[in-house]
Amino acid sequence: MRCLNCLTVCSDDDPNCPVCKKPFAKRSTRKPPIQRISKFALVFLLIGQGFWFAFAWRWFPPGQGTSLKLMAWAGVVGAVSVLVGGLFGMLMAGPETKE
């Protein structure tokens, strides 16, 4: 690893740079927020689509076959589910703390 201040090659377990004595930032063990958000978005997408296709027969009777309206609304429900899941994931991720 290199020091970001003076570009000296340092060991991974050094707490400070041996040349400029600047401390290295501590490595975080938390996952980046985007990974946590994407899991929630995927789960909400699957749940939203499951509910949509379970209850879509109320608005689109089964005798009509596959209609473009049914598929278009499935896309709308999927997009809204992903947005809600992403927002929920952002809320659950919390603020990044610098340790």
PDB file of C-alpha atoms in Angstrom:
ATOM      1  CA  MET A   1       0.000   0.000   0.000  1.00  0.00           C
ATOM      2  CA  ARG A   2       1.098   3.566  -0.603  1.00  0.00           C
ATOM      3  CA  CYS A   3       0.777   6.640   1.558  1.00  0.00           C
ATOM      4  CA  LEU A   4      -1.690   9.038  -0.047  1.00  0.00           C
ATOM      5  CA  ASN A   5       0.294  12.024   1.195  1.00  0.00           C
ATOM      6  CA  CYS A   6       3.875  11.228   0.086  1.00  0.00           C
ATOM      7  CA  LEU A   7       3.409   8.024  -2.003  1.00  0.00           C
ATOM      8  CA  THR A   8       5.847   6.032   0.134  1.00  0.00           C
ATOM      9  CA  VAL A   9       5.385   2.265  -0.014  1.00  0.00           C
ATOM     10  CA  CYS A  10       4.212   1.112   3.427  1.00  0.00           C
ATOM     11  CA  SER A  11       3.203  -2.113   5.102  1.00  0.00           C
ATOM     12  CA  ASP A  12      -0.505  -2.902   5.480  1.00  0.00           C
ATOM     13  CA  ASP A  13      -0.281  -3.037   9.260  1.00  0.00           C
ATOM     14  CA  ASP A  14       1.538   0.287   9.735  1.00  0.00           C
ATOM     15  CA  PRO A  15      -0.593   2.774  11.683  1.00  0.00           C
ATOM     16  CA  ASN A  16       1.396   5.787  10.370  1.00  0.00           C
ATOM     17  CA  CYS A  17       3.523   6.529   7.332  1.00  0.00           C
ATOM     18  CA  PRO A  18       7.201   6.008   8.263  1.00  0.00           C
ATOM     19  CA  VAL A  19       8.300   9.074   6.255  1.00  0.00           C
ATOM     20  CA  CYS A  20       5.676  11.782   6.730  1.00  0.00           C
ATOM     21  CA  LYS A  21       4.160  10.329   9.946  1.00  0.00           C
ATOM     22  CA  LYS A  22       0.619  10.897   8.683  1.00  0.00           C
ATOM     23  CA  PRO A  23      -1.851   8.333  10.129  1.00  0.00           C
ATOM     24  CA  PHE A  24      -3.645   6.014   7.742  1.00  0.00           C
ATOM     25  CA  ALA A  25      -7.416   5.888   7.713  1.00  0.00           C
ATOM     26  CA  LYS A  26      -8.908   2.920   9.515  1.00  0.00           C
ATOM     27  CA  ARG A  27     -10.436   0.331   7.247  1.00  0.00           C
ATOM     28  CA  SER A  28     -14.158  -0.116   7.695  1.00  0.00           C
ATOM     29  CA  THR A  29     -15.670  -3.582   7.888  1.00  0.00           C
ATOM     30  CA  ARG A  30     -19.110  -2.324   6.848  1.00  0.00           C
ATOM     31  CA  LYS A  31     -20.328  -2.995   3.345  1.00  0.00           C
ATOM     32  CA  PRO A  32     -20.841   0.013   1.112  1.00  0.00           C
ATOM     33  CA  PRO A  33     -24.427   1.311   1.332  1.00  0.00           C
ATOM     34  CA  ILE A  34     -25.220   0.479  -2.287  1.00  0.00           C
ATOM     35  CA  GLN A  35     -24.823  -3.245  -1.594  1.00  0.00           C
ATOM     36  CA  ARG A  36     -27.279  -3.092   1.294  1.00  0.00           C
ATOM     37  CA  ILE A  37     -29.719  -0.964  -0.708  1.00  0.00           C
ATOM     38  CA  SER A  38     -29.683  -3.291  -3.699  1.00  0.00           C
ATOM     39  CA  LYS A  39     -30.620  -6.292  -1.528  1.00  0.00           C
ATOM     40  CA  PHE A  40     -33.664  -4.476  -0.179  1.00  0.00           C
ATOM     41  CA  ALA A  41     -34.606  -3.315  -3.683  1.00  0.00           C
ATOM     42  CA  LEU A  42     -34.451  -6.886  -5.008  1.00  0.00           C
ATOM     43  CA  VAL A  43     -36.515  -8.266  -2.132  1.00  0.00           C
ATOM     44  CA  PHE A  44     -39.145  -5.545  -2.530  1.00  0.00           C
ATOM     45  CA  LEU A  45     -39.231  -6.153  -6.292  1.00  0.00           C
ATOM     46  CA  LEU A  46     -39.944  -9.851  -5.786  1.00  0.00           C
ATOM     47  CA  ILE A  47     -42.594  -9.191  -3.133  1.00  0.00           C
ATOM     48  CA  GLY A  48     -44.262  -6.466  -5.228  1.00  0.00           C
ATOM     49  CA  GLN A  49     -44.392  -8.624  -8.338  1.00  0.00           C
ATOM     50  CA  GLY A  50     -45.710 -11.563  -6.324  1.00  0.00           C
ATOM     51  CA  PHE A  51     -48.545  -9.453  -4.945  1.00  0.00           C
ATOM     52  CA  TRP A  52     -49.246  -7.966  -8.363  1.00  0.00           C
ATOM     53  CA  PHE A  53     -49.633 -11.280 -10.120  1.00  0.00           C
ATOM     54  CA  ALA A  54     -51.597 -12.700  -7.182  1.00  0.00           C
ATOM     55  CA  PHE A  55     -54.153  -9.870  -7.250  1.00  0.00           C
ATOM     56  CA  ALA A  56     -54.040  -8.695 -10.887  1.00  0.00           C
ATOM     57  CA  TRP A  57     -56.955 -10.949 -11.811  1.00  0.00           C
ATOM     58  CA  ARG A  58     -59.273  -8.460 -10.074  1.00  0.00           C
ATOM     59  CA  TRP A  59     -58.565  -5.810 -12.703  1.00  0.00           C
ATOM     60  CA  PHE A  60     -57.636  -8.066 -15.623  1.00  0.00           C
ATOM     61  CA  PRO A  61     -59.923 -11.144 -15.830  1.00  0.00           C
ATOM     62  CA  PRO A  62     -58.111 -14.406 -16.709  1.00  0.00           C
ATOM     63  CA  GLY A  63     -60.210 -15.125 -19.820  1.00  0.00           C
ATOM     64  CA  GLN A  64     -58.579 -12.305 -21.814  1.00  0.00           C
ATOM     65  CA  GLY A  65     -55.144 -13.885 -22.045  1.00  0.00           C
ATOM     66  CA  THR A  66     -51.968 -11.885 -21.657  1.00  0.00           C
ATOM     67  CA  SER A  67     -52.629  -8.230 -22.331  1.00  0.00           C
ATOM     68  CA  LEU A  68     -50.196  -5.384 -22.816  1.00  0.00           C
ATOM     69  CA  LYS A  69     -51.951  -3.444 -20.060  1.00  0.00           C
ATOM     70  CA  LEU A  70     -51.241  -6.258 -17.600  1.00  0.00           C
ATOM     71  CA  MET A  71     -47.556  -6.279 -18.542  1.00  0.00           C
ATOM     72  CA  ALA A  72     -47.312  -2.470 -18.479  1.00  0.00           C
ATOM     73  CA  TRP A  73     -48.810  -2.329 -14.997  1.00  0.00           C
ATOM     74  CA  ALA A  74     -46.463  -5.114 -13.920  1.00  0.00           C
ATOM     75  CA  GLY A  75     -43.580  -2.864 -14.974  1.00  0.00           C
ATOM     76  CA  VAL A  76     -45.028   0.088 -13.074  1.00  0.00           C
ATOM     77  CA  VAL A  77     -45.536  -2.024  -9.944  1.00  0.00           C
ATOM     78  CA  GLY A  78     -41.979  -3.370 -10.293  1.00  0.00           C
ATOM     79  CA  ALA A  79     -40.486   0.103 -10.644  1.00  0.00           C
ATOM     80  CA  VAL A  80     -42.396   1.429  -7.629  1.00  0.00           C
ATOM     81  CA  SER A  81     -41.404  -1.648  -5.606  1.00  0.00           C
ATOM     82  CA  VAL A  82     -37.728  -1.139  -6.435  1.00  0.00           C
ATOM     83  CA  LEU A  83     -37.900   2.552  -5.497  1.00  0.00           C
ATOM     84  CA  VAL A  84     -39.602   1.775  -2.181  1.00  0.00           C
ATOM     85  CA  GLY A  85     -37.082  -0.994  -1.493  1.00  0.00           C
ATOM     86  CA  GLY A  86     -34.180   1.306  -2.321  1.00  0.00           C
ATOM     87  CA  LEU A  87     -35.501   4.023  -0.026  1.00  0.00           C
ATOM     88  CA  PHE A  88     -36.087   1.484   2.739  1.00  0.00           C
ATOM     89  CA  GLY A  89     -32.543   0.206   2.229  1.00  0.00           C
ATOM     90  CA  MET A  90     -31.179   3.738   2.515  1.00  0.00           C
ATOM     91  CA  LEU A  91     -33.074   4.219   5.764  1.00  0.00           C
ATOM     92  CA  MET A  92     -31.799   0.916   7.144  1.00  0.00           C
ATOM     93  CA  ALA A  93     -28.217   1.636   6.052  1.00  0.00           C
ATOM     94  CA  GLY A  94     -28.011   4.677   8.290  1.00  0.00           C
ATOM     95  CA  PRO A  95     -25.335   7.348   8.114  1.00  0.00           C
ATOM     96  CA  GLU A  96     -21.762   6.369   7.432  1.00  0.00           C
ATOM     97  CA  THR A  97     -19.710   6.777  10.565  1.00  0.00           C
ATOM     98  CA  LYS A  98     -16.019   7.615  10.455  1.00  0.00           C
ATOM     99  CA  GLU A  99     -14.163   5.596  13.023  1.00  0.00           C
TER     100      GLU A  99
END
